[in-house]
Each structure stands twice: as structure tokens, then as C-alpha cells.
Amino acid sequence: MPVYTLPELPYDYAALAPHISARIMELHHSKHHQAYVTGANAALEQLAEAREAGELGMVNKLEKDLAFNLGGHVNHSVFWQNMSPDGGGSPDGELAAAIDDGFGSFEAFRAHFTATALGVQGSGWAVLAWDGVGGRPVVLQLFDQQGNAPLGVIPLLQLDVWEHAYYLDYQNVRADYVAAFWNVVNWPDVAARLDRARAATAGLIVAGAS
Ligand code: MN
């Protein structure tokens, strides 16, 4: 029985054009994201079979398969919601205050996040996340779908910089894709994620931490 399922997009495939084309959105959602969902379910099933058979010789492969594919499912599920045809601009309210506190200013955050996205070597993501231990936002560079991030941070804003995310539209010019991304960022979604993360993670990892 599948545990993970492909979520519907909150907008049409063409809704983010010209910043991200309908062709990329359709392939990215219906093929790439679906493959991570299928892969995560397959990894869980194979781990269950291995446990039941008492044959755990493939555990290293299966654990990597689970982390990679579940990571892909989580990352894309956040990414789709982080974008909107009515997006762009800059955040306000509590999110703007948290960004100012954490990074100095929105402009400084945007430069930091952009450099993080442009600097990913190979495939990966730029991530704005809430660190409930420090009680602050952090920018992280995620390798592939699962590497280089500590456990326990909650993603607020994610940008996919795998080549499948932009190559049909922007070829090798990742910088143009990242610049276009800022036109579709759904700041109300990011702000709502911050509210939930703050409320739910205080003391969750380290007792007494904010
Ligand atoms: Mn992707």
C-alpha cells in the first residue's frame, strides 16, 4: 500500500510562465516528482521485505534510496507551494522581521540565498529553513535531495537548482532562472510556514531551546 502520494499543484502547469514554462512544470511534477514518490514507496516496501526475510544485506542501498526519494518528495512538495502566479515582491510582517533579524536585511538575505543557489555544485537546492534549536532562520545548501542539512530544521522556502528544473527554459544560464524565481515566490506561503515552524518546534530538539 503506497504511503506517499503525488500532491496536486495549486495552479495550472502554465501558471508560472514566462518565469517557468508549462513544459518544465508538467515534466517536473508529473514525471520527476512522481518518480520520487514511487521510489520512496518502493524503498519502504523493500525494507519491510528485508526485515521480514531477515536478509538485511542491502540495507545501505535501501536506506540511501529512502533518504534520496523521500527527500525528493518533501522538497518538491514544499517547492510547489512556495510559488504562485501572484507571487513576487518582498515579505512583510513577522517573516520580514525574522529575515531582517537573521540576515540583516531582505536584500542581504536575497543575495545570500541567490549565491547559495548559484553555487550548488552538481544537483541540489537552496533552502531557507527554520532552526528551532537556535530559534532563527538559516540558509542551507542541499546536495541532491538529502545531503548537507542537519536534522530538525523545517524548510520555509526552497529553490530546486537541478538542471531538470530550468534547462529547457534557460539552458546553462542558472542565474537567469534564479532571478526569475523571485518573481513567483509565494511570500504568504513562506510566512505561514514560519508561523507553524515557530509554534511547533520550540523545545522539540533541545529542551528549553527556542
Ligand atoms: Mn526537481
PDB file of C-alpha atoms and ligand atoms in Angstrom:
ATOM      1  CA  MET A   1       0.000   0.000   0.000  1.00  0.00           C
ATOM      2  CA  PRO A   2       1.522   3.353  -1.018  1.00  0.00           C
ATOM      3  CA  VAL A   3       2.376   5.651   1.890  1.00  0.00           C
ATOM      4  CA  TYR A   4       3.331   8.648  -0.199  1.00  0.00           C
ATOM      5  CA  THR A   5       1.221  10.165  -2.969  1.00  0.00           C
ATOM      6  CA  LEU A   6       1.830  12.904  -5.521  1.00  0.00           C
ATOM      7  CA  PRO A   7       0.158  16.144  -4.385  1.00  0.00           C
ATOM      8  CA  GLU A   8      -1.864  18.224  -6.811  1.00  0.00           C
ATOM      9  CA  LEU A   9      -0.324  21.516  -7.888  1.00  0.00           C
ATOM     10  CA  PRO A  10      -2.190  24.556  -6.516  1.00  0.00           C
ATOM     11  CA  TYR A  11      -2.133  26.135 -10.020  1.00  0.00           C
ATOM     12  CA  ASP A  12      -2.079  25.082 -13.690  1.00  0.00           C
ATOM     13  CA  TYR A  13       1.127  23.927 -15.338  1.00  0.00           C
ATOM     14  CA  ALA A  14       1.199  27.137 -17.415  1.00  0.00           C
ATOM     15  CA  ALA A  15       0.515  29.459 -14.487  1.00  0.00           C
ATOM     16  CA  LEU A  16       4.121  30.391 -13.749  1.00  0.00           C
ATOM     17  CA  ALA A  17       5.088  31.250 -17.346  1.00  0.00           C
ATOM     18  CA  PRO A  18       7.113  33.025 -18.581  1.00  0.00           C
ATOM     19  CA  HIS A  19       9.273  32.551 -15.488  1.00  0.00           C
ATOM     20  CA  ILE A  20       8.892  28.755 -15.575  1.00  0.00           C
ATOM     21  CA  SER A  21       7.294  27.215 -18.652  1.00  0.00           C
ATOM     22  CA  ALA A  22       4.348  24.834 -18.719  1.00  0.00           C
ATOM     23  CA  ARG A  23       6.551  22.144 -20.309  1.00  0.00           C
ATOM     24  CA  ILE A  24       9.012  22.224 -17.414  1.00  0.00           C
ATOM     25  CA  MET A  25       6.247  22.287 -14.820  1.00  0.00           C
ATOM     26  CA  GLU A  26       4.448  19.315 -16.374  1.00  0.00           C
ATOM     27  CA  LEU A  27       7.577  17.173 -16.668  1.00  0.00           C
ATOM     28  CA  HIS A  28       8.874  18.261 -13.278  1.00  0.00           C
ATOM     29  CA  HIS A  29       5.652  17.497 -11.427  1.00  0.00           C
ATOM     30  CA  SER A  30       4.188  14.526 -13.304  1.00  0.00           C
ATOM     31  CA  LYS A  31       7.455  12.717 -14.070  1.00  0.00           C
ATOM     32  CA  HIS A  32      10.242  13.804 -11.711  1.00  0.00           C
ATOM     33  CA  HIS A  33       8.207  14.322  -8.536  1.00  0.00           C
ATOM     34  CA  GLN A  34       6.183  11.180  -9.287  1.00  0.00           C
ATOM     35  CA  ALA A  35       9.431   9.207  -9.558  1.00  0.00           C
ATOM     36  CA  TYR A  36      10.475  10.302  -6.060  1.00  0.00           C
ATOM     37  CA  VAL A  37       7.079   9.281  -4.673  1.00  0.00           C
ATOM     38  CA  THR A  38       7.324   5.892  -6.378  1.00  0.00           C
ATOM     39  CA  GLY A  39      10.912   5.469  -5.230  1.00  0.00           C
ATOM     40  CA  ALA A  40      10.137   6.302  -1.607  1.00  0.00           C
ATOM     41  CA  ASN A  41       7.280   3.797  -1.524  1.00  0.00           C
ATOM     42  CA  ALA A  42       9.479   1.161  -3.161  1.00  0.00           C
ATOM     43  CA  ALA A  43      12.265   1.720  -0.625  1.00  0.00           C
ATOM     44  CA  LEU A  44       9.841   1.291   2.292  1.00  0.00           C
ATOM     45  CA  GLU A  45       8.417  -1.888   0.754  1.00  0.00           C
ATOM     46  CA  GLN A  46      11.857  -3.357   0.118  1.00  0.00           C
ATOM     47  CA  LEU A  47      12.991  -2.535   3.656  1.00  0.00           C
ATOM     48  CA  ALA A  48       9.883  -4.258   5.030  1.00  0.00           C
ATOM     49  CA  GLU A  49      10.562  -7.321   2.878  1.00  0.00           C
ATOM     50  CA  ALA A  50      14.193  -7.377   4.012  1.00  0.00           C
ATOM     51  CA  ARG A  51      13.172  -7.227   7.672  1.00  0.00           C
ATOM     52  CA  GLU A  52      10.590  -9.967   7.258  1.00  0.00           C
ATOM     53  CA  ALA A  53      13.054 -12.202   5.421  1.00  0.00           C
ATOM     54  CA  GLY A  54      15.847 -11.434   7.857  1.00  0.00           C
ATOM     55  CA  GLU A  55      18.015 -10.514   4.875  1.00  0.00           C
ATOM     56  CA  LEU A  56      19.409  -7.054   5.507  1.00  0.00           C
ATOM     57  CA  GLY A  57      22.467  -7.241   3.279  1.00  0.00           C
ATOM     58  CA  MET A  58      21.075  -4.490   1.029  1.00  0.00           C
ATOM     59  CA  VAL A  59      20.306  -2.119   3.892  1.00  0.00           C
ATOM     60  CA  ASN A  60      22.875   0.515   2.870  1.00  0.00           C
ATOM     61  CA  LYS A  61      21.432   0.796  -0.631  1.00  0.00           C
ATOM     62  CA  LEU A  62      17.844   0.825   0.603  1.00  0.00           C
ATOM     63  CA  GLU A  63      18.487   3.461   3.266  1.00  0.00           C
ATOM     64  CA  LYS A  64      20.080   5.715   0.659  1.00  0.00           C
ATOM     65  CA  ASP A  65      17.160   5.076  -1.689  1.00  0.00           C
ATOM     66  CA  LEU A  66      14.728   6.065   1.075  1.00  0.00           C
ATOM     67  CA  ALA A  67      16.580   9.259   2.017  1.00  0.00           C
ATOM     68  CA  PHE A  68      17.010  10.350  -1.609  1.00  0.00           C
ATOM     69  CA  ASN A  69      13.453   9.656  -2.710  1.00  0.00           C
ATOM     70  CA  LEU A  70      11.657  10.816   0.425  1.00  0.00           C
ATOM     71  CA  GLY A  71      13.886  13.891   0.315  1.00  0.00           C
ATOM     72  CA  GLY A  72      12.774  14.498  -3.263  1.00  0.00           C
ATOM     73  CA  HIS A  73       9.120  14.113  -2.280  1.00  0.00           C
ATOM     74  CA  VAL A  74       9.435  16.542   0.643  1.00  0.00           C
ATOM     75  CA  ASN A  75      11.473  19.097  -1.319  1.00  0.00           C
ATOM     76  CA  HIS A  76       9.107  19.270  -4.286  1.00  0.00           C
ATOM     77  CA  SER A  77       6.002  19.298  -2.067  1.00  0.00           C
ATOM     78  CA  VAL A  78       7.323  22.465  -0.412  1.00  0.00           C
ATOM     79  CA  PHE A  79       8.661  23.992  -3.648  1.00  0.00           C
ATOM     80  CA  TRP A  80       5.314  23.883  -5.493  1.00  0.00           C
ATOM     81  CA  GLN A  81       3.569  25.681  -2.638  1.00  0.00           C
ATOM     82  CA  ASN A  82       6.391  28.216  -2.400  1.00  0.00           C
ATOM     83  CA  MET A  83       5.450  29.550  -5.844  1.00  0.00           C
ATOM     84  CA  SER A  84       2.381  31.355  -7.143  1.00  0.00           C
ATOM     85  CA  PRO A  85       1.353  33.184 -10.317  1.00  0.00           C
ATOM     86  CA  ASP A  86       0.535  36.052  -7.937  1.00  0.00           C
ATOM     87  CA  GLY A  87       3.955  35.877  -6.285  1.00  0.00           C
ATOM     88  CA  GLY A  88       6.963  38.130  -6.184  1.00  0.00           C
ATOM     89  CA  GLY A  89       7.712  41.278  -4.243  1.00  0.00           C
ATOM     90  CA  SER A  90       9.024  41.026  -0.731  1.00  0.00           C
ATOM     91  CA  PRO A  91       7.762  39.619   2.571  1.00  0.00           C
ATOM     92  CA  ASP A  92       6.139  41.655   5.309  1.00  0.00           C
ATOM     93  CA  GLY A  93       5.091  41.173   8.928  1.00  0.00           C
ATOM     94  CA  GLU A  94       6.720  38.514  11.100  1.00  0.00           C
ATOM     95  CA  LEU A  95       8.546  36.921   8.172  1.00  0.00           C
ATOM     96  CA  ALA A  96      10.138  40.211   7.157  1.00  0.00           C
ATOM     97  CA  ALA A  97      11.174  40.806  10.774  1.00  0.00           C
ATOM     98  CA  ALA A  98      12.693  37.313  11.084  1.00  0.00           C
ATOM     99  CA  ILE A  99      14.637  37.799   7.847  1.00  0.00           C
ATOM    100  CA  ASP A 100      15.906  41.206   8.991  1.00  0.00           C
ATOM    101  CA  ASP A 101      16.954  39.740  12.354  1.00  0.00           C
ATOM    102  CA  GLY A 102      18.573  36.684  10.812  1.00  0.00           C
ATOM    103  CA  PHE A 103      20.305  38.176   7.791  1.00  0.00           C
ATOM    104  CA  GLY A 104      20.465  41.937   8.294  1.00  0.00           C
ATOM    105  CA  SER A 105      18.001  42.909   5.568  1.00  0.00           C
ATOM    106  CA  PHE A 106      15.830  41.370   2.859  1.00  0.00           C
ATOM    107  CA  GLU A 107      18.372  42.433   0.242  1.00  0.00           C
ATOM    108  CA  ALA A 108      21.184  40.726   2.158  1.00  0.00           C
ATOM    109  CA  PHE A 109      19.084  37.566   2.526  1.00  0.00           C
ATOM    110  CA  ARG A 110      18.221  37.544  -1.164  1.00  0.00           C
ATOM    111  CA  ALA A 111      21.884  37.925  -2.142  1.00  0.00           C
ATOM    112  CA  HIS A 112      22.844  35.114   0.283  1.00  0.00           C
ATOM    113  CA  PHE A 113      20.094  32.770  -0.985  1.00  0.00           C
ATOM    114  CA  THR A 114      20.899  33.571  -4.623  1.00  0.00           C
ATOM    115  CA  ALA A 115      24.610  32.867  -4.129  1.00  0.00           C
ATOM    116  CA  THR A 116      23.714  29.626  -2.350  1.00  0.00           C
ATOM    117  CA  ALA A 117      21.560  28.546  -5.310  1.00  0.00           C
ATOM    118  CA  LEU A 118      24.127  29.544  -7.924  1.00  0.00           C
ATOM    119  CA  GLY A 119      26.917  27.853  -6.003  1.00  0.00           C
ATOM    120  CA  VAL A 120      25.403  24.377  -5.794  1.00  0.00           C
ATOM    121  CA  GLN A 121      27.906  22.026  -7.403  1.00  0.00           C
ATOM    122  CA  GLY A 122      26.026  19.355  -9.345  1.00  0.00           C
ATOM    123  CA  SER A 123      22.400  18.885  -8.282  1.00  0.00           C
ATOM    124  CA  GLY A 124      20.702  20.346  -5.244  1.00  0.00           C
ATOM    125  CA  TRP A 125      18.682  23.099  -3.645  1.00  0.00           C
ATOM    126  CA  ALA A 126      18.907  26.424  -1.868  1.00  0.00           C
ATOM    127  CA  VAL A 127      16.814  26.320   1.313  1.00  0.00           C
ATOM    128  CA  LEU A 128      15.602  28.909   3.780  1.00  0.00           C
ATOM    129  CA  ALA A 129      14.814  26.916   6.911  1.00  0.00           C
ATOM    130  CA  TRP A 130      13.740  27.495  10.484  1.00  0.00           C
ATOM    131  CA  ASP A 131      16.202  26.229  13.091  1.00  0.00           C
ATOM    132  CA  GLY A 132      14.181  25.546  16.228  1.00  0.00           C
ATOM    133  CA  VAL A 133      17.327  24.996  18.300  1.00  0.00           C
ATOM    134  CA  GLY A 134      18.684  28.476  17.673  1.00  0.00           C
ATOM    135  CA  GLY A 135      15.244  29.979  17.151  1.00  0.00           C
ATOM    136  CA  ARG A 136      16.327  31.606  13.891  1.00  0.00           C
ATOM    137  CA  PRO A 137      16.150  31.264  10.130  1.00  0.00           C
ATOM    138  CA  VAL A 138      19.135  29.749   8.312  1.00  0.00           C
ATOM    139  CA  VAL A 139      20.075  29.349   4.650  1.00  0.00           C
ATOM    140  CA  LEU A 140      21.317  25.884   3.710  1.00  0.00           C
ATOM    141  CA  GLN A 141      22.709  24.322   0.546  1.00  0.00           C
ATOM    142  CA  LEU A 142      21.148  20.898  -0.002  1.00  0.00           C
ATOM    143  CA  PHE A 143      23.050  18.366  -2.116  1.00  0.00           C
ATOM    144  CA  ASP A 144      20.990  16.069  -4.349  1.00  0.00           C
ATOM    145  CA  GLN A 145      17.740  15.650  -2.376  1.00  0.00           C
ATOM    146  CA  GLN A 146      19.065  14.929   1.114  1.00  0.00           C
ATOM    147  CA  GLY A 147      22.689  15.864   1.754  1.00  0.00           C
ATOM    148  CA  ASN A 148      24.348  18.609   3.784  1.00  0.00           C
ATOM    149  CA  ALA A 149      21.482  19.567   6.088  1.00  0.00           C
ATOM    150  CA  PRO A 150      21.113  18.919   9.821  1.00  0.00           C
ATOM    151  CA  LEU A 151      18.110  17.009  11.129  1.00  0.00           C
ATOM    152  CA  GLY A 152      15.302  19.015  12.635  1.00  0.00           C
ATOM    153  CA  VAL A 153      15.269  22.164  10.530  1.00  0.00           C
ATOM    154  CA  ILE A 154      11.955  22.993   8.870  1.00  0.00           C
ATOM    155  CA  PRO A 155      12.000  24.216   5.265  1.00  0.00           C
ATOM    156  CA  LEU A 156      10.313  27.555   4.626  1.00  0.00           C
ATOM    157  CA  LEU A 157      11.460  28.379   1.074  1.00  0.00           C
ATOM    158  CA  GLN A 158      13.159  26.002  -1.341  1.00  0.00           C
ATOM    159  CA  LEU A 159      14.576  26.514  -4.822  1.00  0.00           C
ATOM    160  CA  ASP A 160      15.326  23.496  -6.993  1.00  0.00           C
ATOM    161  CA  VAL A 161      18.536  24.011  -8.993  1.00  0.00           C
ATOM    162  CA  TRP A 162      18.734  20.548 -10.541  1.00  0.00           C
ATOM    163  CA  GLU A 163      19.164  21.002 -14.290  1.00  0.00           C
ATOM    164  CA  HIS A 164      15.724  19.394 -14.853  1.00  0.00           C
ATOM    165  CA  ALA A 165      14.221  22.442 -13.098  1.00  0.00           C
ATOM    166  CA  TYR A 166      15.438  25.001 -15.635  1.00  0.00           C
ATOM    167  CA  TYR A 167      17.409  23.626 -18.562  1.00  0.00           C
ATOM    168  CA  LEU A 168      14.552  23.598 -21.104  1.00  0.00           C
ATOM    169  CA  ASP A 169      13.924  27.301 -20.436  1.00  0.00           C
ATOM    170  CA  TYR A 170      17.324  28.709 -19.520  1.00  0.00           C
ATOM    171  CA  GLN A 171      19.861  26.123 -20.770  1.00  0.00           C
ATOM    172  CA  ASN A 172      23.131  26.646 -18.872  1.00  0.00           C
ATOM    173  CA  VAL A 173      22.269  30.099 -17.504  1.00  0.00           C
ATOM    174  CA  ARG A 174      21.158  29.166 -13.986  1.00  0.00           C
ATOM    175  CA  ALA A 175      21.466  32.800 -12.917  1.00  0.00           C
ATOM    176  CA  ASP A 176      18.544  33.821 -15.164  1.00  0.00           C
ATOM    177  CA  TYR A 177      16.371  31.060 -13.689  1.00  0.00           C
ATOM    178  CA  VAL A 178      17.209  32.095 -10.133  1.00  0.00           C
ATOM    179  CA  ALA A 179      16.482  35.737 -10.970  1.00  0.00           C
ATOM    180  CA  ALA A 180      13.109  34.714 -12.458  1.00  0.00           C
ATOM    181  CA  PHE A 181      12.254  32.649  -9.363  1.00  0.00           C
ATOM    182  CA  TRP A 182      11.970  35.799  -7.239  1.00  0.00           C
ATOM    183  CA  ASN A 183       9.036  36.885  -9.453  1.00  0.00           C
ATOM    184  CA  VAL A 184       6.956  33.868  -8.409  1.00  0.00           C
ATOM    185  CA  VAL A 185       7.830  33.432  -4.719  1.00  0.00           C
ATOM    186  CA  ASN A 186       4.645  32.996  -2.684  1.00  0.00           C
ATOM    187  CA  TRP A 187       5.602  35.003   0.413  1.00  0.00           C
ATOM    188  CA  PRO A 188       2.299  34.348   2.226  1.00  0.00           C
ATOM    189  CA  ASP A 189       3.059  30.603   1.995  1.00  0.00           C
ATOM    190  CA  VAL A 190       6.578  31.165   3.354  1.00  0.00           C
ATOM    191  CA  ALA A 191       5.163  33.308   6.171  1.00  0.00           C
ATOM    192  CA  ALA A 192       2.585  30.664   7.096  1.00  0.00           C
ATOM    193  CA  ARG A 193       5.339  28.030   7.219  1.00  0.00           C
ATOM    194  CA  LEU A 194       7.341  30.256   9.573  1.00  0.00           C
ATOM    195  CA  ASP A 195       4.350  30.666  11.876  1.00  0.00           C
ATOM    196  CA  ARG A 196       3.812  26.894  12.048  1.00  0.00           C
ATOM    197  CA  ALA A 197       7.515  26.117  12.446  1.00  0.00           C
ATOM    198  CA  ARG A 198       7.952  28.594  15.281  1.00  0.00           C
ATOM    199  CA  ALA A 199       4.899  27.332  17.126  1.00  0.00           C
ATOM    200  CA  ALA A 200       5.690  23.653  16.735  1.00  0.00           C
ATOM    201  CA  THR A 201       9.481  23.323  17.082  1.00  0.00           C
ATOM    202  CA  ALA A 202      10.303  25.281  20.252  1.00  0.00           C
ATOM    203  CA  GLY A 203      11.983  22.785  22.587  1.00  0.00           C
ATOM    204  CA  LEU A 204      11.413  19.909  20.169  1.00  0.00           C
ATOM    205  CA  ILE A 205      15.084  19.037  19.598  1.00  0.00           C
ATOM    206  CA  VAL A 206      16.807  20.581  22.614  1.00  0.00           C
ATOM    207  CA  ALA A 207      14.705  21.027  25.754  1.00  0.00           C
ATOM    208  CA  GLY A 208      14.426  24.675  26.685  1.00  0.00           C
ATOM    209  CA  ALA A 209      15.704  25.928  23.324  1.00  0.00           C
ATOM    210  CA  SER A 210      13.581  28.421  21.470  1.00  0.00           C
TER     211      SER A 210
HETATM  212 MN    MN B   1      13.272  18.751  -9.112  1.00  0.00          MN
END
